Each structure stands twice: as structure tokens, then as C-alpha cells.
Coordinates of C-alpha atoms in Angstrom, one line a residue:
X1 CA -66.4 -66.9 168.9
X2 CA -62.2 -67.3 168.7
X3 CA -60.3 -69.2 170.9
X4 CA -57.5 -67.0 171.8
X5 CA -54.4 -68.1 173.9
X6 CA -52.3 -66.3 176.6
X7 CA -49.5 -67.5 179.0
X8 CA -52.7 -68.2 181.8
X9 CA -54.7 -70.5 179.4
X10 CA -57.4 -70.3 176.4
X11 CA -60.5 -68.1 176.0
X12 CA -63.5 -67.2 173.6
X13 CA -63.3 -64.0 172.3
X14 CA -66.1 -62.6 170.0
X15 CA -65.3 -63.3 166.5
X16 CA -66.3 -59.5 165.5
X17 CA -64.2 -57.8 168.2
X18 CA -60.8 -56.3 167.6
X19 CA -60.0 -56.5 171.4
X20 CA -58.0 -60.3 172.5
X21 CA -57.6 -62.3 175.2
X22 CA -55.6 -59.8 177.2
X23 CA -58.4 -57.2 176.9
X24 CA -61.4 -59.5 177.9
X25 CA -59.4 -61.4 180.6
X26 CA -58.7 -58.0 182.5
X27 CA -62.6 -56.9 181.7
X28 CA -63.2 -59.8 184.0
X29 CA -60.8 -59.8 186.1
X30 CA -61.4 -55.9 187.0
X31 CA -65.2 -54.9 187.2
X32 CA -64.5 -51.6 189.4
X33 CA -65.6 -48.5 187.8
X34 CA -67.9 -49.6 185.0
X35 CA -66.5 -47.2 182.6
X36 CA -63.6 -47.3 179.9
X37 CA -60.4 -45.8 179.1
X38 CA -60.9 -41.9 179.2
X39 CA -60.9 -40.7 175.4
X40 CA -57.8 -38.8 175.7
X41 CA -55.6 -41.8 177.0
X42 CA -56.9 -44.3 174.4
X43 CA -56.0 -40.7 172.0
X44 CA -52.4 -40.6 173.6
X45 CA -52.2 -44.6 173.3
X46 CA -52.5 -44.5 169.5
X47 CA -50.1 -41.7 169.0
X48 CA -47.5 -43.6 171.2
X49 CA -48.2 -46.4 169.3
X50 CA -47.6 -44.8 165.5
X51 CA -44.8 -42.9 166.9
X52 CA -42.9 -46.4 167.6
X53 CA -44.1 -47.9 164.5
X54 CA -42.8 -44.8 162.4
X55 CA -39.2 -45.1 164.9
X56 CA -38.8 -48.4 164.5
X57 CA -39.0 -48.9 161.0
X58 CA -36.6 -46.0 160.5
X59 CA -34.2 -47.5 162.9
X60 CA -34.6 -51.3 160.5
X61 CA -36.4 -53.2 163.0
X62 CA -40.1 -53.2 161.7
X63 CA -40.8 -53.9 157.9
X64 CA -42.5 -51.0 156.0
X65 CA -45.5 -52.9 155.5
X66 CA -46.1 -54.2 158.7
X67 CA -45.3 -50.2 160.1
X68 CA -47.8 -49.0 157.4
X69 CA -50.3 -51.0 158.4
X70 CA -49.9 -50.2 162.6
X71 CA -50.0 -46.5 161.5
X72 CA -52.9 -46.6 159.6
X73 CA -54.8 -48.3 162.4
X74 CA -53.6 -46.0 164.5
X75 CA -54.8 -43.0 162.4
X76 CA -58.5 -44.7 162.6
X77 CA -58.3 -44.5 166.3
X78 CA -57.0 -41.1 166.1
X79 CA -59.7 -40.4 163.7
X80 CA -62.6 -41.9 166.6
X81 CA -63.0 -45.0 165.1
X82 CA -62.1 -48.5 167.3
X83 CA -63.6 -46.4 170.1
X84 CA -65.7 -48.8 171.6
X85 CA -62.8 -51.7 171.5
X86 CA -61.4 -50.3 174.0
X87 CA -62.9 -52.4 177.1
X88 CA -60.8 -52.6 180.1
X89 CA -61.8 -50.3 183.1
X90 CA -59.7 -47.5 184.0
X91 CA -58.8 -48.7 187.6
X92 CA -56.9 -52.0 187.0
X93 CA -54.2 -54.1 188.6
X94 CA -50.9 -54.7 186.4
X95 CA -49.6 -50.9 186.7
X96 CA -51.5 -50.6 183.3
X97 CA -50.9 -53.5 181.3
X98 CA -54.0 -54.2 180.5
X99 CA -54.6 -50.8 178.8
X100 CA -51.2 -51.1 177.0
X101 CA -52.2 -54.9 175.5
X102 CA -55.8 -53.6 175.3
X103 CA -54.5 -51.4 172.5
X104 CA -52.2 -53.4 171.0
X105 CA -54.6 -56.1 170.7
X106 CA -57.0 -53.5 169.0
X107 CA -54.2 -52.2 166.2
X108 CA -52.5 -55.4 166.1
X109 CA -56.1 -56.8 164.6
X110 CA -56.5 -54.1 162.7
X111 CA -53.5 -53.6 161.0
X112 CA -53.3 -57.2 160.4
X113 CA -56.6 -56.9 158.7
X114 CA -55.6 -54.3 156.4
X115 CA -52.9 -56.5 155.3
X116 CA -55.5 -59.4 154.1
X117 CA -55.5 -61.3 157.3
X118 CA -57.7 -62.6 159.8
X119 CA -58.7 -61.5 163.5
X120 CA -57.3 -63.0 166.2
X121 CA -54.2 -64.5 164.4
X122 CA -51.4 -62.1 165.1
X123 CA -49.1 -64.0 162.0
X124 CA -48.8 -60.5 160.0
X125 CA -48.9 -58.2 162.8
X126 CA -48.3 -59.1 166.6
X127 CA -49.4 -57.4 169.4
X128 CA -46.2 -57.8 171.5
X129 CA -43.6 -58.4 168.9
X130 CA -44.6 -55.5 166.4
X131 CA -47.1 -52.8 167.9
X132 CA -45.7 -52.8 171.3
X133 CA -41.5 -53.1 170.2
X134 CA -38.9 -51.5 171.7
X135 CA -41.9 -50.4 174.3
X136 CA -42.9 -52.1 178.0
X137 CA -46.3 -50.6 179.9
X138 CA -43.9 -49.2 182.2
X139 CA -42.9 -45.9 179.7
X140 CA -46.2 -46.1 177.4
X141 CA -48.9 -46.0 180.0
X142 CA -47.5 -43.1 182.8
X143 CA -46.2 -41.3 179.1
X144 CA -49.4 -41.3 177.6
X145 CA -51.2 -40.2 180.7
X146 CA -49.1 -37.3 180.8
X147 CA -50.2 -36.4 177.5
X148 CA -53.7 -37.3 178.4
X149 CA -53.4 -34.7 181.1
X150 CA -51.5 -32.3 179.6
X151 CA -54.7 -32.1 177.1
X152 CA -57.1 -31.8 179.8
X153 CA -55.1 -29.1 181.3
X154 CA -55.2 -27.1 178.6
X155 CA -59.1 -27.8 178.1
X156 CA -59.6 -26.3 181.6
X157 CA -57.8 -23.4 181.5
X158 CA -60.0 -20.6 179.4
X159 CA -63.1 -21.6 180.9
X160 CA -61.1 -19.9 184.3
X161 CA -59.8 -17.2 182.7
X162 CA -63.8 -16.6 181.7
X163 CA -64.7 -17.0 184.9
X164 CA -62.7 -14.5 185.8
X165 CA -63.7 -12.3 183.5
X166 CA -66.8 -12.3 184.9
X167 CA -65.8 -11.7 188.5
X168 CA -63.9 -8.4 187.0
X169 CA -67.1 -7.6 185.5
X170 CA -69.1 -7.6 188.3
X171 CA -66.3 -6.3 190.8
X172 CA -66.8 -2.8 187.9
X173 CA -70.8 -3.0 187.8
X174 CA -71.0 -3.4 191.7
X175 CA -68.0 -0.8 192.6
X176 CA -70.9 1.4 193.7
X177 CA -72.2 -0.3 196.0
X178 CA -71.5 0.1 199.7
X179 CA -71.8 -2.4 202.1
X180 CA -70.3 -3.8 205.5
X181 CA -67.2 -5.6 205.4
X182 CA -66.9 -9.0 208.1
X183 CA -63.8 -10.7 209.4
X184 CA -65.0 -13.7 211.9
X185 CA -68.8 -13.1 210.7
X186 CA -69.0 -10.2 213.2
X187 CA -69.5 -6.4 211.5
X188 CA -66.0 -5.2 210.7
X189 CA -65.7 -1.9 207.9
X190 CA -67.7 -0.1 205.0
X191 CA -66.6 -2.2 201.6
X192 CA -67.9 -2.0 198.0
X193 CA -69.4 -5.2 196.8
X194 CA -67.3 -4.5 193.6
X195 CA -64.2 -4.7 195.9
X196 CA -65.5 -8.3 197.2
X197 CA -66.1 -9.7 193.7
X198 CA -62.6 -7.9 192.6
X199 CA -60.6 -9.8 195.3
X200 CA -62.7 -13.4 194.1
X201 CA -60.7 -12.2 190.7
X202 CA -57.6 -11.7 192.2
X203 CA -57.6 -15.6 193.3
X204 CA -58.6 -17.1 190.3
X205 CA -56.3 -15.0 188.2
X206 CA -53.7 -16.5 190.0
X207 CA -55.4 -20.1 189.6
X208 CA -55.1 -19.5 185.9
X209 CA -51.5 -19.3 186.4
X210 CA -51.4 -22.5 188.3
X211 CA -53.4 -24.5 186.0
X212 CA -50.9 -22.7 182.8
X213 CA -47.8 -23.9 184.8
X214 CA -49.1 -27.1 185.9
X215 CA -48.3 -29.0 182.4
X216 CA -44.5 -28.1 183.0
X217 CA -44.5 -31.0 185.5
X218 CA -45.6 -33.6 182.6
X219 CA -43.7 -32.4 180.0
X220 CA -40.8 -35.0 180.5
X221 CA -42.0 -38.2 179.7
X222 CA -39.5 -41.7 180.3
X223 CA -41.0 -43.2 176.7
X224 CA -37.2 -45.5 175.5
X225 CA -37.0 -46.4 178.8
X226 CA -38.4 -49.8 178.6
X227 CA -39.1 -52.3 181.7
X228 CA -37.2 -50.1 184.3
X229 CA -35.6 -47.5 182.5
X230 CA -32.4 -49.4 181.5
X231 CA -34.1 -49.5 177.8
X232 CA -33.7 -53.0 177.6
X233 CA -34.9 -54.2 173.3
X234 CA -34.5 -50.8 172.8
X235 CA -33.1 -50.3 169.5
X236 CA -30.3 -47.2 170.2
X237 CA -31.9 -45.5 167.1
X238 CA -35.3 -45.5 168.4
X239 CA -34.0 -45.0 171.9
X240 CA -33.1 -41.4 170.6
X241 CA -36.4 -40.8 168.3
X242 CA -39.1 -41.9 170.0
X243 CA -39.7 -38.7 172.0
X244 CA -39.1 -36.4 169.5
X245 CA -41.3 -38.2 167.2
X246 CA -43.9 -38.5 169.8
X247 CA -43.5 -34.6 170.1
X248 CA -44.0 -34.2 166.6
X249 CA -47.0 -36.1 166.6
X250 CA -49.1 -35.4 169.5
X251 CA -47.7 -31.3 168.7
X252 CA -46.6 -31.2 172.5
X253 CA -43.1 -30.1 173.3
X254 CA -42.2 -32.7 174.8
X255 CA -38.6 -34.2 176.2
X256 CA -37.1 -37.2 177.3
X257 CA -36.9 -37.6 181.1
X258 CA -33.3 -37.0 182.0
X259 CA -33.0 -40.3 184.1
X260 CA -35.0 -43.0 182.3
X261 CA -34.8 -45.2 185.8
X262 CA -36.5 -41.9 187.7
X263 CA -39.1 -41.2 185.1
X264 CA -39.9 -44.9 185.2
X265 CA -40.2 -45.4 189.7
X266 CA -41.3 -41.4 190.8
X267 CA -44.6 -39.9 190.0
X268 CA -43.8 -37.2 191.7
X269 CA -45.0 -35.0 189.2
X270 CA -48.6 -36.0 189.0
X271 CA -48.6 -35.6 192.9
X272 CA -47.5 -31.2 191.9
X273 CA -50.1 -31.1 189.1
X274 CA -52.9 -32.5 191.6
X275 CA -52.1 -30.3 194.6
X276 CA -52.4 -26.9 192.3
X277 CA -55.8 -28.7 191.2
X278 CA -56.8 -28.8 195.4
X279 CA -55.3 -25.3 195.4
X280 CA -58.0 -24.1 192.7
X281 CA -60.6 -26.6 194.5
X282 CA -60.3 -25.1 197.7
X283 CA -60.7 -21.1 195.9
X284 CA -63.7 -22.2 194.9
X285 CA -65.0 -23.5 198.0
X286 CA -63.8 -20.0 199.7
X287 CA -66.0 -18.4 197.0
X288 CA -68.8 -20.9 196.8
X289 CA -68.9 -20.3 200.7
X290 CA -69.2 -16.5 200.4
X291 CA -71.6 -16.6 197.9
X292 CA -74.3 -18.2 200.2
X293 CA -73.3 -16.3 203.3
X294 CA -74.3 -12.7 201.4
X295 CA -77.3 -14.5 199.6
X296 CA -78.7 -15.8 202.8
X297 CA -82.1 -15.3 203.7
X298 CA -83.7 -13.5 201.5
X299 CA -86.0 -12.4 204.3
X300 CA -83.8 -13.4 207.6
X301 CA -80.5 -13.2 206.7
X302 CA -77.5 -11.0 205.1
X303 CA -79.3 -10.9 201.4
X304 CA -76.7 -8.9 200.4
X305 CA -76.7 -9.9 196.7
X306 CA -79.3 -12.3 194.4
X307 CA -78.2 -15.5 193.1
X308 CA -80.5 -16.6 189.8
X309 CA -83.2 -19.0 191.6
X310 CA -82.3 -22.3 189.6
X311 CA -84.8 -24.9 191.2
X312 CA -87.5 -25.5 193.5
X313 CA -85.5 -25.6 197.2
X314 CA -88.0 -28.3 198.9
X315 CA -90.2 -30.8 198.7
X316 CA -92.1 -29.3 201.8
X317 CA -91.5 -25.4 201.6
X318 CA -93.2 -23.9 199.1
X319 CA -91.2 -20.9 197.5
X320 CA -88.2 -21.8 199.6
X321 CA -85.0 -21.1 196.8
X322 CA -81.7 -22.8 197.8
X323 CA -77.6 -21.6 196.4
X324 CA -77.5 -25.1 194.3
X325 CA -75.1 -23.5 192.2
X326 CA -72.5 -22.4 194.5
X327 CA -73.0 -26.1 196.7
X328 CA -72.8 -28.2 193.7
X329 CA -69.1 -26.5 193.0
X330 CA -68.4 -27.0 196.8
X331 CA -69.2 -30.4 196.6
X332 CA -67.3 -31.0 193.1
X333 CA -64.5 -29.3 195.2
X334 CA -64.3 -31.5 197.6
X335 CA -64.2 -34.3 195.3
X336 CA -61.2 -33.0 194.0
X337 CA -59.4 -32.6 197.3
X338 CA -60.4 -36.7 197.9
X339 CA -58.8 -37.3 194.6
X340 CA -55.8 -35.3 195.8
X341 CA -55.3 -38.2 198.7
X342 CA -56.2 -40.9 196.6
X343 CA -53.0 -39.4 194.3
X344 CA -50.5 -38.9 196.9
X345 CA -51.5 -42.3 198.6
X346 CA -50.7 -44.1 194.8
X347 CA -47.9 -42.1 194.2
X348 CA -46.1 -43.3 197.7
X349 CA -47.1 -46.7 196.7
X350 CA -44.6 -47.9 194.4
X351 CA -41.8 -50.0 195.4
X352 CA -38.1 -49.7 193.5
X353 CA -38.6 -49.7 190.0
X354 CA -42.1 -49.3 189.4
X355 CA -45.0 -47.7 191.2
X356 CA -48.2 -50.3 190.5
X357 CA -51.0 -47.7 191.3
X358 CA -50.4 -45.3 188.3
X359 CA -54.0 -46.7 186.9
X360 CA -56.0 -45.4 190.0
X361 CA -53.4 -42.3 189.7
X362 CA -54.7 -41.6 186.3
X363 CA -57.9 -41.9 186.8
X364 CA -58.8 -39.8 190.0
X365 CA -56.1 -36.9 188.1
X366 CA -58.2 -36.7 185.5
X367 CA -61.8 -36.7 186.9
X368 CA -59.6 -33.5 189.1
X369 CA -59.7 -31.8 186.1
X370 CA -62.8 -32.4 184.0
X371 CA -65.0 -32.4 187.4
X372 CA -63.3 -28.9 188.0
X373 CA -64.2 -27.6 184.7
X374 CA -67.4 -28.6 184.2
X375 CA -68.2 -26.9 187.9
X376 CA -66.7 -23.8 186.7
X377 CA -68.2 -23.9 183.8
X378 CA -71.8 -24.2 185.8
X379 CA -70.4 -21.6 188.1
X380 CA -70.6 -19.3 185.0
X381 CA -73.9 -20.2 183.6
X382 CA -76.1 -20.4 186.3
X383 CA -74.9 -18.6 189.2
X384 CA -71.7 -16.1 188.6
X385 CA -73.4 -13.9 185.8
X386 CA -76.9 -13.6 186.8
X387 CA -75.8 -12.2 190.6
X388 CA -77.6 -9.0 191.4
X389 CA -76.9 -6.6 194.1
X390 CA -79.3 -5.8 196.9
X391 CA -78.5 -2.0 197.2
X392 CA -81.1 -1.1 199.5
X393 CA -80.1 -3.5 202.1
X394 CA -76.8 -3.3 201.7
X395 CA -76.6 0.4 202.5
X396 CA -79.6 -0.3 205.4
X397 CA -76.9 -2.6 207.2
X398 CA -73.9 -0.1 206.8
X399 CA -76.3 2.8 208.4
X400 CA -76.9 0.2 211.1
X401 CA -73.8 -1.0 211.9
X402 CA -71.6 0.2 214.4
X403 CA -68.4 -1.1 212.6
X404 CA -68.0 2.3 211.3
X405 CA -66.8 3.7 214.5
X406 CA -63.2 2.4 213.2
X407 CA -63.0 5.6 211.0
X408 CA -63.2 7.5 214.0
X409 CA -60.1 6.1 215.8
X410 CA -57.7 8.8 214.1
X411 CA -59.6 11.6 215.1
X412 CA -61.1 10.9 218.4
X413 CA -58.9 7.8 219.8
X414 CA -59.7 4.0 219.5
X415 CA -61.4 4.5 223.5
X416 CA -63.8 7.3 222.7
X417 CA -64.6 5.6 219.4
X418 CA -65.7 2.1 221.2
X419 CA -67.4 3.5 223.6
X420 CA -69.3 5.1 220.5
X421 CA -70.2 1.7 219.0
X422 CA -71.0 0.4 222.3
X423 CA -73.8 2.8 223.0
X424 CA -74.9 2.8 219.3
X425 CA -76.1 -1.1 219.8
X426 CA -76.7 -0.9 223.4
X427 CA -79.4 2.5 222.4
X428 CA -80.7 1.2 219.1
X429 CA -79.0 4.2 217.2
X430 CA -76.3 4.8 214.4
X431 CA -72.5 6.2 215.4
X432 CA -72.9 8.9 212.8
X433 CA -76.8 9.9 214.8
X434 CA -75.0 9.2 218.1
X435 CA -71.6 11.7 217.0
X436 CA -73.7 14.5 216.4
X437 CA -76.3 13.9 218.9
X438 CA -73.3 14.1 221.4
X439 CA -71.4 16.9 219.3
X440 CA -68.1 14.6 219.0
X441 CA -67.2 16.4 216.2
X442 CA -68.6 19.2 213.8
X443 CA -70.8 17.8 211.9
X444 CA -68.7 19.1 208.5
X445 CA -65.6 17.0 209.7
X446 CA -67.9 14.3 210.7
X447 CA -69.4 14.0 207.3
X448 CA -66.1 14.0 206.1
X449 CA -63.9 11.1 208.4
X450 CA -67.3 8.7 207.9
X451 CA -67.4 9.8 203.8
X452 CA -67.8 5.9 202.9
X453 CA -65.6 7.0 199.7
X454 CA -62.6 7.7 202.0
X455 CA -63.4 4.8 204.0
X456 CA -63.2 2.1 201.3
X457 CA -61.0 4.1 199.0
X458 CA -58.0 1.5 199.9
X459 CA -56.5 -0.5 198.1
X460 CA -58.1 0.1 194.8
X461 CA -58.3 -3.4 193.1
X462 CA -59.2 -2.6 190.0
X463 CA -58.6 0.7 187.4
X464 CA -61.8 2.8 186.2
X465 CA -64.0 4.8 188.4
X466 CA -64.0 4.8 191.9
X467 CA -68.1 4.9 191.8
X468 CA -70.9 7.0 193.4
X469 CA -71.5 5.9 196.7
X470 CA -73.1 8.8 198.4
X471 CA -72.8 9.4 202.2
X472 CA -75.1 7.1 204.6

């Protein structure tokens, strides 16, 4: 062990680690999640970190050598290495301190190594005085979680635009089959299935437009701002490079924050990029829910389509088959519309210069995003492409129903046509059997009006082939 020394007091540090005293006394001061620093914020860290170095030696302030040597341990980190000296827990009190010393602590030791020192000394290369100049926590932590996010963002985004693909692909290889549309669960028109999985499309097209526009609210990060913005130990030259480097180095296009005192309180931002992640959350609940309404069954319910059987459905029902798929996505859903509070609630939080709760902020943002991804990309796999029609039934339920009656309205009058339906479910018959039983119409022009072609001709939501749907 090393006895390492802070402004609280003295503690043993493992001789090996690169970590210091900062690192392991906010380890044990905040046990909450049991995990780490995500990957992607200890990657943005590092790439803050050289950026300065490479800024502040240009602007005089930081000898080559010592610059040299930051850089290069920053490049190890950036290269995966150092991963696992990364020890503080992603929820922490300090509006991110400890992450910020946690890596300084890590390249400070490093890059003091490199130079032919020792561990734990901080003579060649200090972690406040050299890796973290001309910086505060208050710009380097929210900056580098934009970044973070911004990274995530784009990770997300073409496993949507594959899923949906593959709703477009099915809304083409069901646009043959007919089947009854619903509006408050009750029997409403003749659809095509195709047109169903075509509108399930439509939303997630325009999801993929959220989650493409989303990064435009973390694009302007407050990094020069120091403390609270007034970039106090600034050096003016670094003041006016340190985004543009950082830009150059992460290969993000990003800006300085036009008010370096708002980019440092308001989190505003993060608050927009969360609700379009709810928005997408609650589309896949809408579709989730769908899914296992016109599975239901398979015997005493809709059983409109086939969802792949994935597991066993009970420990006590043999052969029962449950919609895991389309739950499991639900349930990640709803996980992200939590997250969506627990955002807004840290966001509101901060009090004049700073906002304290960024860490929790951080965290629940970016569990949003992989939690959503990794559901979709499930959604894919095991449910979305292996979903079969029920063509049989489907067309059995249409024949049945008495919604079709509505085609008749134009022709005969919306009276003449309820009574229709009416009698069809009070006598056990079909409208169509009942129309020409009761010589409403010839049956020529009756083909025609109920021709389920005509009927669900409108709107066409997708180009190609209207299909084959033959008359019920």
C-alpha cells in the first residue's frame, strides 16, 4: 500500500493501482450502483483530457514533456487500456468530481510513470495542477457526457432504421391479406395486415428522425468555461482552442456554448434528447401492445398473425406459448419513461450556477439509449421477422363481422345499413348473406360496394401492388 493525502485526511491506496485517494475515497463514500463509469464517458474523459494538454501547451502553460506524457496516457485509455482504474460508481455526489479526479488521478500516474517516476507522487505530473488545468468538473464532466451520448445516439440509430425495414417488409408480404380493422377493440372496417404493419413503419420512420436530430441538442458543449462559466485559470489562448481541438479529436462537430454561465447551470438539453427517447419508448409500447392483441389466443382469441414461440410460457401449462418478445420491449419501454422523470427531476434540481445531479442525469440518459437498443434489436431477432399471417382466420373474421355494413352507408343510408349489422349478429348471419337474402341491392352492385379491394384501397401506405385479396 501508499499513503496518499487529500484536503479530508490520509489513506492507503494499493501500491499497483493507478487510481488515488480521490478515486478510492468516493468508491467508499458512494456504493449505489455497483457498476463503473460507462465506457464511452471514461472514452470522452480522455479525449477532454489530451485535448487540454495539447491546448495548453500551445498556449505556454504546460511544458512539452509533461503534455507529452498526459497525451500519451491518454492515448492508452483511448486505446482500452487503464480500463479497469476507473472505480467510482456512476451515480455520485460532487456534480461529478469524483469521475473528473478519478481520471486525472489515472493519467496523472501514468504519465508520471512514463516520465521515470513513481505512483502516487504527483512531483512530474499532478493531477490538479497539470491534467486537469485551465479545466473545473463543472465544463469537463456535463461536456464529456454530451459526447458520451452523442456516441450512443448514433449507435442506436441504424438498428431503427432496420427495424423499420422490416416493418416495410412485412407491410409488402402481408398487403394481401384482408382482415378486420378495430378502433376501441370493437369490429370497425376491412384492412390489409400489410396496411397495419405499414402504419408501425410510418412511426418509427419518424423515430429515426428523432433519434438523428436528437444529438443537435448536445452539440454545444461549455468546455473553457471553468467553475461557473466566467473561465476563471483559463488561459485566453486555450479559452479559444479547447473546443475546436476537442472537435478535432473526438471527430464531432462540436461548438462552444454561446453563454459559458448557461452551458454551465441549464441542462436543458439532456431533458429534449430524453423526452424524444420516451417518444420512441412509448411507439414501441403502441406496437409491442398490438402485437399481442392480434397474436392472442392461438385457440380463443384474435390469432390474427404468429409470433416465433421463443420459450416455454409456464411452469404449469404444458404447451402454453407467451409474446415474451413484444413484453420484454414493453417493459424496457417503460424503463425508459422512468428514466425520463428521473432526468427532468435532476435537471430542475440545480440551484444558480451549477446543477449537482448531472451524475444520476447521465447515467439514467444513457441506460435510455442502450436499454432502447438492445430491445429493438431483440424486437428484430426474435419477434418482428419471424411473424406470420393467419390468413384463414383472418378472412373467417372479416366474413363474420358485421363492421362491413359501413360500405353500405353510401348506397343504402347509414339507418338501413345498421339495421343490417344489427340483424346480422342478432341472426347469426353475414351482411353480405343478409343483403341478398333480403334483395338490398343486386347482387352485381353488391359484390361490388363490399369488393374488400375498394374498401381498403385508401390511403395506400406504401408503393407496389395493391395485392390479391379476393372477395369474401
Amino acid at each position: 500500500m501508499r499513503t496518499e493525502r487529500d484536503s479530508i485526511g490520509t489513506l492507503e491506496v494499493p501500491e499497483e493501482a493507478y487510481y488515488g485517494v480521490q478515486s478510492l475515497r468516493a468508491k467508499q463514500n458512494f456504493p449505489i450502483t455497483g457498476q463503473r463509469l460507462h465506457p464511452q464517458m471514461i472514452r470522452a474523459l480522455a479525449e477532454i483530457k489530451k485535448a487540454a494538454a495539447l491546448c495548453n501547451r500551445d498556449a505556454g502553460r504546460l511544458a512539452p514533456d509533461k503534455a507529452g506524457a498526459i497525451v500519451a496516457a491518454c492515448d492508452e485509455v483511448l486505446a482500452g487500456r487503464l480500463q479497469d482504474e476507473f472505480i467510482v460508481d456512476p451515480i455520485q455526489g460532487g456534480a461529478g468530481t469524483s469521475a473528473n479526479m478519478n481520471a486525472n488521478e489515472v493519467l496523472a500516474n501514468r504519465a508520471s510513470e512514463l516520465l521515470g517516476g513513481r505512483r502516487g507522487e504527483y512531483v512530474l505530473v499532478h493531477p490538479n495542477d497539470h491534467v486537469n488545468m485551465g479545466q473545473s468538473t463543472n465544463d469537463v464532466f456535463p461536456s464529456a457526457g454530451k459526447i458520451a451520448a452523442i456516441r450512443l445516439l448514433r449507435g442506436a440509430l441504424p438498428v431503427w432504421q432496420q427495424m423499420t425495414g422490416v416493418l416495410r417488409d412485412k407491410a409488402q408480404e402481408f398487403d394481401d391479406v384482408l382482415k378486420m380493422g378495430r378502433t376501441q377493440l370493437q369490429d370497425a372496417v376491412p384492412i390489409r395486415l400489410g396496411q397495419t404493419f405499414a402504419a408501425w413503419a410510418a412511426v418509427t420512420a419518424r423515430d429515426e428522425k428523432r433519434l438523428a436530430a436528437a444529438e443537435q441538442e448536445l452539440l454545444a458543449v461549455n468546455l473553457g468555461g471553468t467553475a461557473v462559466g466566467t473561465a476563471l485559470n483559463a488561459d485566453p489562448q486555450y479559452l479559444a482552442t479547447i473546443v475546436p481541438k476537442t472537435a478535432e479529436i473526438t471527430g464531432l462537430p462540436l461548438t462552444q456554448t454561446a453563454d459559458l454561465m448557461d452551458g454551465t447551470q441549464n441542462l436543458d438539453g439532456f431533458v429534449a434528447v430524453s423526452g424524444l427517447l420516451k417518444t420512441c419508448a412509448m411507439d414501441l409500447i403502441k406496437i409491442s401492445n398490438d402485437l399481442r392483441l392480434l397474436s392472442m389466443g392461438p385457440r380463443a382469441g384474435i390469432s390474427e398473425i404468429n409470433l416465433p414461440a421463443m420459450q416455454n410460457g409456464s411452469s404449469i401449462m404444458p404447451g402454453k406459448v407467451n409474446p415474451v418478445i413484444p413484453e420484454v420491449v414493453a417493459q424496457a419501454a417503460f424503463r425508459v419513461i422512468g428514466n425520463d422523470t428521473t432526468i427532468l427531476m435532476a435537471a430542475q434540481g440545480g440551484q444558480l450556477e451549477l446543477n449537482a445531479f448531472e451524475p444520476v442525469l447521465l447515467y439514467s440518459l444513457f441506460e435510455s439509449i442502450e436499454v432502447l437498443q438492445n430491445a429493438v434489436q431483440s424486437f428484430i431477432r426474435n419477434c418482428l421477422t419471424g411473424i406470420t399471417a393467419n390468413r384463414a382466420n383472418c378472412r373467417h373474421m372479416v366474413e363474420r363481422s358485421a363492421g362491413v355494413a359501413a360500405a353500405l352507408c353510401p348506397v343504402i343510408g347509414y339507418v338501413r345499413s345498421a339495421e343490417l349489422a344489427k340483424r346480422a349478429l342478432k341472426e347469426d348471419t353475414t351482411v353480405r348473406e343478409l343483403a341478398l337474402k333480403e334483395k338490398i341491392l343486386p347482387a352485381g352492385k353488391l359484390a361490388e360496394v363490399l369488393d374488400p379491394l375498394k374498401m381498403t384501397s385508401r390511403p395506400r401506405l406504401h408503393r407496389g401492388g395493391r395485392g390479391s385479396a379476393a372477395a369474401f
